[in-house]
């Protein structure tokens, strides 16, 4: 375990892993795997936060929108300043700003 403070952590490499995952290699050599759907569901923008807090309909016959059926892809990941990334998804959503601290918490550690 390193004791580096979080602001020194940054992704040194981001690579696509299959169709539905990305892998981020961090500056401290930790690697984490991220499901694209997981990242989308964790979107920190105000709209998505509100959606997550609103009560879910219990109707099981939920009709899925076309963009929810199509495989979700990451179209782009762009650095925002030195502390965050904005992620653009194939469903057209790109307003989430993922801070590096937040990204670091998401995903799951993979063996180096
Ligand atoms: Zn969002």
PDB file of N, CA, C and O and ligand atoms in Angstrom, residues 40 43-45 47-48 93 95-96, ligand 1:
ATOM      1  N   UNK A  40     -22.042   4.536 -16.048  1.00  0.00           N
ATOM      2  CA  UNK A  40     -23.198   5.320 -16.479  1.00  0.00           C
ATOM      3  C   UNK A  40     -24.187   5.469 -15.324  1.00  0.00           C
ATOM      4  O   UNK A  40     -24.719   6.542 -15.087  1.00  0.00           O
ATOM      5  N   UNK A  43     -23.278   8.039 -12.733  1.00  0.00           N
ATOM      6  CA  UNK A  43     -23.083   9.391 -13.245  1.00  0.00           C
ATOM      7  C   UNK A  43     -23.417  10.428 -12.174  1.00  0.00           C
ATOM      8  O   UNK A  43     -24.502  10.420 -11.600  1.00  0.00           O
ATOM      9  N   UNK A  44     -22.456  11.308 -11.880  1.00  0.00           N
ATOM     10  CA  UNK A  44     -22.653  12.260 -10.780  1.00  0.00           C
ATOM     11  C   UNK A  44     -23.358  13.550 -11.173  1.00  0.00           C
ATOM     12  O   UNK A  44     -23.442  14.463 -10.348  1.00  0.00           O
ATOM     13  N   UNK A  45     -23.852  13.679 -12.396  1.00  0.00           N
ATOM     14  CA  UNK A  45     -24.501  14.941 -12.769  1.00  0.00           C
ATOM     15  C   UNK A  45     -25.830  15.090 -12.036  1.00  0.00           C
ATOM     16  O   UNK A  45     -26.409  14.124 -11.550  1.00  0.00           O
ATOM     17  N   UNK A  47     -28.890  15.703 -12.963  1.00  0.00           N
ATOM     18  CA  UNK A  47     -30.035  14.987 -13.515  1.00  0.00           C
ATOM     19  C   UNK A  47     -30.056  13.529 -13.065  1.00  0.00           C
ATOM     20  O   UNK A  47     -31.077  13.006 -12.639  1.00  0.00           O
ATOM     21  N   UNK A  48     -28.913  12.868 -13.171  1.00  0.00           N
ATOM     22  CA  UNK A  48     -28.851  11.452 -12.823  1.00  0.00           C
ATOM     23  C   UNK A  48     -28.994  11.252 -11.316  1.00  0.00           C
ATOM     24  O   UNK A  48     -29.597  10.287 -10.872  1.00  0.00           O
ATOM     25  N   UNK A  93     -25.294  10.836 -23.417  1.00  0.00           N
ATOM     26  CA  UNK A  93     -25.144  11.535 -22.144  1.00  0.00           C
ATOM     27  C   UNK A  93     -23.676  11.839 -21.882  1.00  0.00           C
ATOM     28  O   UNK A  93     -22.830  10.967 -21.962  1.00  0.00           O
ATOM     29  N   UNK A  95     -22.821  14.744 -19.485  1.00  0.00           N
ATOM     30  CA  UNK A  95     -22.713  15.862 -18.547  1.00  0.00           C
ATOM     31  C   UNK A  95     -22.120  15.467 -17.202  1.00  0.00           C
ATOM     32  O   UNK A  95     -21.958  16.308 -16.330  1.00  0.00           O
ATOM     33  N   UNK A  96     -21.789  14.204 -17.039  1.00  0.00           N
ATOM     34  CA  UNK A  96     -21.211  13.779 -15.765  1.00  0.00           C
ATOM     35  C   UNK A  96     -19.733  14.119 -15.683  1.00  0.00           C
ATOM     36  O   UNK A  96     -18.974  13.825 -16.596  1.00  0.00           O
TER      37      UNK A  96
HETATM   38 ZN1  LIG B   1     -25.734  12.143 -15.668  1.00  0.00          ZN
END
